[in-house]
CSV table of C-alpha atoms (C1' of nucleotides) in Angstrom, one decimal:
chain,number,residue,atom,x,y,z
A,410,MET,CA,148.4,85.3,91.2
A,411,LYS,CA,146.5,86.7,93.6
A,412,ASP,CA,143.1,86.0,93.2
A,413,THR,CA,142.7,87.2,96.4
A,414,GLU,CA,142.6,90.4,94.9
A,415,HIS,CA,141.1,90.2,92.1
A,416,PRO,CA,138.8,86.5,91.3
A,417,GLN,CA,139.6,87.2,88.0
A,418,ASP,CA,141.9,88.6,85.5
A,419,SER,CA,140.2,92.4,84.1
A,420,ALA,CA,140.0,90.7,80.2
A,421,ALA,CA,137.5,87.7,81.9
A,422,GLY,CA,135.6,90.6,83.6
A,423,LEU,CA,135.3,93.1,80.5
A,424,ARG,CA,134.1,89.8,78.6
A,425,SER,CA,131.9,88.2,80.9
A,426,ALA,CA,130.1,91.7,81.5
A,427,GLY,CA,129.2,91.6,78.1
A,428,LEU,CA,132.6,94.2,77.3
A,429,ARG,CA,134.4,94.0,74.4
A,430,VAL,CA,138.4,93.7,76.0
A,431,THR,CA,140.4,96.6,74.5
A,432,ALA,CA,143.9,97.9,75.6
A,433,ALA,CA,142.1,101.2,76.7
A,434,ARG,CA,139.9,99.6,78.2
A,435,LEU,CA,142.1,96.8,80.2
A,436,ALA,CA,144.3,99.5,81.6
A,437,ILE,CA,141.5,101.7,82.6
A,438,LEU,CA,140.2,98.1,84.9
A,439,ASP,CA,143.6,97.4,85.6
A,440,SER,CA,144.8,101.5,86.8
A,441,VAL,CA,141.1,101.1,89.4
A,442,ARG,CA,142.0,97.8,90.9
A,443,ALA,CA,146.5,98.7,91.1
A,444,GLY,CA,145.3,102.9,92.7
A,445,ASP,CA,143.5,103.7,95.5
A,446,HIS,CA,140.3,105.3,94.4
A,447,LEU,CA,141.3,107.4,91.9
A,448,ASP,CA,139.7,110.4,89.7
A,449,VAL,CA,139.3,110.4,86.4
A,450,ASP,CA,142.1,112.3,85.7
A,451,ALA,CA,144.4,110.1,87.8
A,452,VAL,CA,143.3,107.1,85.6
A,453,THR,CA,144.0,108.7,82.3
A,454,SER,CA,147.7,109.3,83.2
A,455,GLN,CA,147.9,105.4,83.9
A,456,VAL,CA,146.7,104.2,81.0
A,457,ARG,CA,148.9,106.6,78.6
A,458,ASP,CA,151.5,106.4,80.5
A,459,ARG,CA,151.3,102.6,79.4
A,460,LEU,CA,149.9,103.1,76.1
A,461,GLY,CA,150.4,106.5,75.1
A,462,HIS,CA,147.4,108.0,74.5
A,463,VAL,CA,143.5,108.0,75.5
A,464,SER,CA,141.0,110.1,75.1
A,465,PHE,CA,139.4,111.4,78.4
A,466,GLN,CA,135.9,110.4,76.9
A,467,ALA,CA,136.9,107.1,76.7
A,468,VAL,CA,138.2,106.6,80.3
A,469,TYR,CA,134.6,108.5,81.3
A,470,GLU,CA,133.0,106.2,79.0
A,471,ALA,CA,134.3,103.0,79.9
A,472,LEU,CA,134.2,103.8,83.3
A,473,HIS,CA,130.5,104.6,83.5
A,474,ALA,CA,130.1,101.6,82.0
A,475,PHE,CA,132.0,99.4,84.1
A,476,THR,CA,130.9,101.2,86.8
A,477,ALA,CA,127.0,100.4,85.3
A,478,ALA,CA,127.9,96.5,84.9
A,479,GLY,CA,129.4,96.3,88.4
A,480,LEU,CA,132.6,96.2,87.8
A,481,VAL,CA,134.1,98.9,89.8
A,482,ARG,CA,132.5,101.5,92.1
A,483,ARG,CA,132.0,105.3,92.0
A,484,ILE,CA,132.8,107.8,94.8
A,485,GLU,CA,131.1,111.1,94.5
A,486,PRO,CA,132.4,112.9,98.7
A,487,ALA,CA,131.5,116.0,98.6
A,488,GLY,CA,133.6,118.7,96.8
A,489,SER,CA,135.3,115.7,95.2
A,490,PRO,CA,135.1,114.9,91.6
A,491,ALA,CA,134.3,111.1,91.6
A,492,ARG,CA,136.3,108.5,91.9
A,493,PHE,CA,136.6,104.7,91.8
A,494,GLU,CA,137.3,101.4,93.3
A,495,SER,CA,136.9,97.7,91.8
A,496,ARG,CA,136.0,96.9,95.8
A,497,VAL,CA,132.6,96.4,95.1
A,498,GLY,CA,129.9,94.5,96.1
A,499,ASP,CA,130.8,94.4,99.8
A,500,ASN,CA,128.9,96.7,101.1
A,501,HIS,CA,131.9,99.0,102.7
A,502,HIS,CA,132.4,102.3,103.8
A,503,HIS,CA,134.7,105.4,103.3
A,504,LEU,CA,136.4,107.7,105.9
A,505,VAL,CA,137.8,111.2,104.3
A,506,CYS,CA,140.1,113.5,105.6
A,507,ARG,CA,139.1,116.8,104.7
A,508,GLN,CA,142.9,118.3,104.7
A,509,CYS,CA,144.6,115.8,101.4
A,510,GLY,CA,141.6,114.5,100.9
A,511,ARG,CA,142.8,110.5,100.9
A,512,LEU,CA,140.3,108.2,101.1
A,513,THR,CA,140.6,105.2,103.3
A,514,ASP,CA,137.6,102.0,103.4
A,515,VAL,CA,136.1,100.9,106.4
A,516,ASP,CA,133.6,98.3,106.9
A,517,CYS,CA,130.4,98.5,107.6
A,518,THR,CA,130.0,99.5,111.2
A,519,ILE,CA,127.3,97.5,112.7
A,520,GLY,CA,127.7,94.2,110.7
A,521,GLU,CA,124.9,94.5,107.1
A,522,ALA,CA,121.9,94.7,108.1
A,523,PRO,CA,121.7,98.7,109.5
A,524,CYS,CA,123.5,100.1,106.7
A,525,LEU,CA,121.0,99.1,104.4
A,526,GLU,CA,118.0,99.8,107.1
A,527,PRO,CA,116.9,103.6,107.9
A,528,ALA,CA,114.8,104.3,111.5
A,529,ASP,CA,112.0,105.3,109.4
A,530,ASP,CA,112.4,104.7,105.5
A,531,ALA,CA,109.3,107.3,104.9
A,532,GLY,CA,108.2,104.3,101.6
A,533,TYR,CA,111.5,104.6,100.5
A,534,LEU,CA,112.2,101.7,98.4
A,535,VAL,CA,115.9,101.9,99.7
A,536,ASP,CA,118.5,99.8,97.8
A,537,GLU,CA,121.8,101.6,99.0
A,538,ALA,CA,123.1,103.5,101.5
A,539,ASP,CA,126.1,105.7,101.6
A,540,VAL,CA,129.0,106.5,104.5
A,541,THR,CA,131.1,109.0,104.4
A,542,PHE,CA,133.0,109.0,107.8
A,543,TRP,CA,135.0,112.6,107.7
A,544,GLY,CA,138.1,114.0,109.8
A,545,ILE,CA,141.9,114.0,108.7
A,546,CYS,CA,143.9,111.6,108.5
A,547,PRO,CA,147.0,110.0,110.6
A,548,ASP,CA,149.6,112.2,108.0
A,549,CYS,CA,147.9,115.1,108.4
A,550,ARG,CA,147.1,115.1,112.4
A,551,GLN,CA,151.5,114.9,112.3
A,552,ASP,CA,151.6,117.6,110.2
A,553,SER,CA,150.0,119.9,113.0
B,480,MET,CA,105.3,132.0,116.2
B,481,LYS,CA,105.8,128.7,116.3
B,482,ASP,CA,109.2,127.5,117.5
B,483,THR,CA,109.9,124.6,117.9
B,484,GLU,CA,110.8,125.5,113.8
B,485,HIS,CA,113.3,127.9,114.2
B,486,PRO,CA,114.4,128.6,117.8
B,487,GLN,CA,114.8,132.2,117.2
B,488,ASP,CA,113.7,134.6,113.5
B,489,SER,CA,115.6,135.7,111.3
B,490,ALA,CA,117.2,138.0,112.5
B,491,ALA,CA,118.4,137.3,115.5
B,492,GLY,CA,120.7,134.0,114.0
B,493,LEU,CA,121.6,136.1,111.5
B,494,ARG,CA,123.1,138.7,114.5
B,495,SER,CA,123.9,136.4,117.0
B,496,ALA,CA,127.0,134.4,114.4
B,497,GLY,CA,128.6,137.5,113.6
B,498,LEU,CA,126.5,138.3,111.0
B,499,ARG,CA,125.3,141.3,109.5
B,500,VAL,CA,121.1,141.8,109.2
B,501,THR,CA,120.0,142.3,105.3
B,502,ALA,CA,117.2,142.6,103.6
B,503,ALA,CA,118.8,140.2,100.9
B,504,ARG,CA,120.5,137.7,104.1
B,505,LEU,CA,117.3,137.5,105.9
B,506,ALA,CA,115.7,136.5,102.3
B,507,ILE,CA,117.9,133.7,102.4
B,508,LEU,CA,117.9,132.1,105.4
B,509,ASP,CA,114.2,133.0,105.6
B,510,SER,CA,113.7,130.2,101.6
B,511,VAL,CA,116.0,128.4,103.5
B,512,ARG,CA,114.1,127.6,106.8
B,513,ALA,CA,110.4,127.6,105.0
B,514,GLY,CA,112.2,125.6,102.0
B,515,ASP,CA,112.3,121.6,101.0
B,516,HIS,CA,116.1,120.9,100.6
B,517,LEU,CA,116.6,123.8,97.8
B,518,ASP,CA,119.7,124.5,95.8
B,519,VAL,CA,121.4,126.9,95.4
B,520,ASP,CA,118.8,128.0,92.0
B,521,ALA,CA,115.5,127.2,94.3
B,522,VAL,CA,116.7,129.8,96.4
B,523,THR,CA,117.8,132.3,94.2
B,524,SER,CA,114.3,132.6,92.6
B,525,GLN,CA,112.7,132.6,96.3
B,526,VAL,CA,114.6,135.7,96.6
B,527,ARG,CA,114.1,137.0,93.9
B,528,ASP,CA,110.1,136.3,94.0
B,529,ARG,CA,110.3,138.4,98.1
B,530,LEU,CA,113.0,141.8,96.6
B,531,GLY,CA,112.2,141.4,93.4
B,532,HIS,CA,116.5,140.8,92.7
B,533,VAL,CA,119.6,139.0,94.4
B,534,SER,CA,123.0,138.2,92.5
B,535,PHE,CA,123.2,134.4,92.4
B,536,GLN,CA,127.3,135.6,94.5
B,537,ALA,CA,125.2,136.7,97.0
B,538,VAL,CA,123.1,134.3,97.6
B,539,TYR,CA,126.6,131.8,96.8
B,540,GLU,CA,128.9,133.7,100.2
B,541,ALA,CA,125.0,134.1,102.3
B,542,LEU,CA,124.3,129.9,102.1
B,543,HIS,CA,128.7,129.3,102.7
B,544,ALA,CA,128.3,132.4,106.0
B,545,PHE,CA,125.3,131.1,107.1
B,546,THR,CA,127.2,127.0,107.1
B,547,ALA,CA,130.1,128.0,108.9
B,548,ALA,CA,127.8,129.4,111.1
B,549,GLY,CA,126.7,127.1,111.7
B,550,LEU,CA,122.8,128.5,110.3
B,551,VAL,CA,122.4,125.9,107.3
B,552,ARG,CA,124.0,122.5,106.8
B,553,ARG,CA,124.6,121.7,103.3
B,554,ILE,CA,124.4,118.7,101.6
B,555,GLU,CA,125.5,118.2,98.2
B,556,PRO,CA,124.3,114.0,96.6
B,557,ALA,CA,126.1,112.2,94.4
B,558,GLY,CA,125.4,113.8,91.3
B,559,SER,CA,123.2,116.7,92.8
B,560,PRO,CA,123.9,120.2,93.3
B,561,ALA,CA,124.1,122.0,96.3
B,562,ARG,CA,121.4,121.9,98.3
B,563,PHE,CA,120.8,123.4,102.1
B,564,GLU,CA,118.8,122.6,104.5
B,565,SER,CA,117.6,124.7,108.2
B,566,ARG,CA,118.1,120.9,110.7
B,567,VAL,CA,120.7,121.2,112.0
B,568,GLY,CA,123.0,120.5,115.5
B,569,ASP,CA,121.3,117.1,115.3
B,570,ASN,CA,122.1,113.3,113.6
B,571,HIS,CA,120.3,112.7,111.5
B,572,HIS,CA,120.5,111.8,107.1
B,573,HIS,CA,118.7,112.0,103.7
B,574,LEU,CA,117.2,109.6,101.7
B,575,VAL,CA,117.2,109.9,98.3
B,576,CYS,CA,115.6,109.7,95.1
B,577,ARG,CA,117.0,107.9,93.1
B,578,GLN,CA,114.4,109.1,90.2
B,579,CYS,CA,113.3,113.0,90.8
B,580,GLY,CA,115.9,113.7,93.2
B,581,ARG,CA,113.4,114.2,96.5
B,582,LEU,CA,114.9,114.4,99.9
B,583,THR,CA,113.4,113.3,102.3
B,584,ASP,CA,115.1,113.3,106.5
B,585,VAL,CA,115.4,110.5,108.7
B,586,ASP,CA,116.6,110.1,111.9
B,587,CYS,CA,120.1,108.7,113.6
B,588,THR,CA,119.4,105.3,112.6
B,589,ILE,CA,120.3,103.8,115.9
B,590,GLY,CA,120.9,106.7,118.6
B,591,GLU,CA,123.1,109.6,118.3
B,592,ALA,CA,126.3,107.2,118.6
B,593,PRO,CA,127.4,104.5,116.8
B,594,CYS,CA,127.0,107.2,113.3
B,595,LEU,CA,130.3,108.4,114.2
B,596,GLU,CA,131.8,106.0,115.4
B,597,PRO,CA,133.3,103.8,112.1
B,598,ALA,CA,134.1,100.5,112.9
B,599,ASP,CA,138.3,101.0,112.5
B,600,ASP,CA,139.3,104.8,112.3
B,601,ALA,CA,142.1,104.1,110.5
B,602,GLY,CA,144.2,106.4,112.6
B,603,TYR,CA,141.4,109.3,111.9
B,604,LEU,CA,139.9,111.5,113.9
B,605,VAL,CA,136.4,111.6,113.2
B,606,ASP,CA,133.9,114.7,112.5
B,607,GLU,CA,131.3,113.6,111.1
B,608,ALA,CA,128.7,111.3,109.8
B,609,ASP,CA,127.0,111.7,106.9
B,610,VAL,CA,124.6,109.2,105.5
B,611,THR,CA,122.4,109.0,102.7
B,612,PHE,CA,119.8,106.1,101.6
B,613,TRP,CA,119.8,106.1,98.1
B,614,GLY,CA,116.4,104.5,97.1
B,615,ILE,CA,113.0,105.6,94.9
B,616,CYS,CA,110.1,107.7,96.4
B,617,PRO,CA,106.9,106.5,97.5
B,618,ASP,CA,105.4,109.1,94.1
B,619,CYS,CA,107.3,107.5,91.7
B,620,ARG,CA,107.3,103.9,92.4
B,621,GLN,CA,103.4,104.3,91.6
B,622,ASP,CA,103.7,106.0,88.5
B,623,SER,CA,105.6,102.9,87.5
C,1312,DC,C1',127.4,161.1,111.9
C,1313,DC,C1',130.9,159.2,110.2
C,1314,DC,C1',134.3,155.0,109.2
C,1315,DT,C1',135.3,150.5,109.0
C,1316,DT,C1',134.7,146.6,106.4
C,1317,DA,C1',131.0,143.4,105.8
C,1318,DA,C1',127.9,143.2,102.2
C,1319,DC,C1',126.5,143.3,96.9
C,1320,DC,C1',127.4,143.2,92.2
C,1321,DT,C1',128.7,142.9,87.2
C,1322,DG,C1',131.9,140.1,84.4
C,1323,DA,C1',134.6,136.7,83.5
C,1324,DA,C1',137.2,131.9,84.6
C,1325,DT,C1',137.7,127.6,86.2
C,1326,DG,C1',137.0,122.6,86.3
C,1327,DA,C1',134.6,118.4,85.9
C,1328,DT,C1',132.0,116.6,83.5
C,1329,DT,C1',128.4,115.5,78.9
C,1330,DC,C1',126.8,115.7,73.8
C,1331,DA,C1',127.9,115.2,69.1
C,1332,DA,C1',129.6,114.0,65.0
C,1333,DG,C1',132.4,110.9,62.5
C,1334,DT,C1',136.3,107.1,62.2
C,1335,DC,C1',137.2,102.4,63.6
C,1336,DA,C1',137.9,97.6,65.7
C,1337,DA,C1',136.4,93.6,68.4
C,1338,DC,C1',133.8,90.2,67.9
C,1339,DG,C1',130.1,86.4,66.1
C,1340,DA,C1',127.6,85.8,62.5
C,1341,DG,C1',127.9,83.3,57.3
D,870,DC,C1',138.4,83.9,57.0
D,871,DT,C1',135.8,87.6,55.6
D,872,DC,C1',131.9,90.3,56.5
D,873,DG,C1',129.3,93.7,59.0
D,874,DT,C1',127.4,95.4,62.4
D,875,DT,C1',127.9,98.3,66.6
D,876,DG,C1',130.5,99.1,70.4
D,877,DA,C1',134.3,101.8,71.1
D,878,DC,C1',137.6,105.6,70.1
D,879,DT,C1',138.7,110.4,68.9
D,880,DT,C1',138.1,115.3,68.1
D,881,DG,C1',135.8,119.9,69.1
D,882,DA,C1',132.7,122.0,72.0
D,883,DA,C1',128.5,123.4,75.2
D,884,DT,C1',127.2,122.8,80.0
D,885,DC,C1',126.5,123.5,84.8
D,886,DA,C1',128.0,124.6,89.3
D,887,DT,C1',130.8,127.0,91.1
D,888,DT,C1',134.4,130.8,92.3
D,889,DC,C1',137.9,134.3,91.4
D,890,DA,C1',138.2,140.1,90.9
D,891,DG,C1',137.8,143.6,91.3
D,892,DG,C1',134.5,147.9,92.5
D,893,DT,C1',130.8,149.6,95.2
D,894,DT,C1',127.4,150.6,98.6
D,895,DA,C1',125.8,150.5,103.0
D,896,DA,C1',125.0,147.9,108.4
D,897,DG,C1',125.6,149.1,111.9
D,898,DG,C1',130.4,150.3,116.0
D,899,DG,C1',132.4,154.6,117.9
DNA sequence: CCCTTAACCTGAATGATTCAAGTCAACGAG
DNA sequence: CTCGTTGACTTGAATCATTCAGGTTAAGGG
């Protein structure tokens, strides 16, 4: 069991978040953990491969609950459907390929604090900084 | 004429971008310039106040053309419809209020360059960094 | 002044997400 | 171990932003 990837198994994760442990939710959480920034469609088909059936609504509801509980993080690059990742709690950002839509994690640019502090907060109570780098991924650069 | 706000009038802006000067497009561009991060709906009603009528499609097409031409910038915070601003060409970012959706400009945190360079570009050819700060705006902080 | 084609129109379609309302089953109390 | 509560799931329909299609109008270069 690689606890470097997931500090606790999915069932324990659900339980400690106050959520019920069901086959569907286990499969949904596992899919997000195993997958690479999957969207709702992709999660749904993964779960269907494993269990035979789930409704889209179950997946939407579960992902919403997981996001609220801090088990997964929802990312939504402009013009793309929402995608989910299990790497949470660290202040990391994303590279998005304009061509193929691929999404890659990037560590925070300059340590930790600067990413949470705008030059002038204009009186806002800021709690999150969302950074997206847009460009062309290595694969798409070759195919040109 | 305050040329600090708009280096050239809207008609000239359209012309120099290779676009035709029509009443509708002038009104659309003026609305974006006068407004504060308006969405398509808001732009449309502004234009209707001024001209009596425009179709949504005309507004969508125009805003798309303006964006491509670099006359306006399209911003799309997660969970919100697209919004448009006329402040372009500088590397500025945004504060978004989680409660009322208000959007406020922020200058680039650390000068210019760092915002375009992720810690590790993972082989991507990065051309833009999109930074959004999430929080509660001054007005909403008071109403609590 | 005329022609090309960008701009505009009406109307319909798409895709992601959410709402509604009823059924089922996880799991804590007894 | 059984029961009841209520969270989870299901089907089916609705909503919202945006785009597509196909036809008409008019800006502005020749």
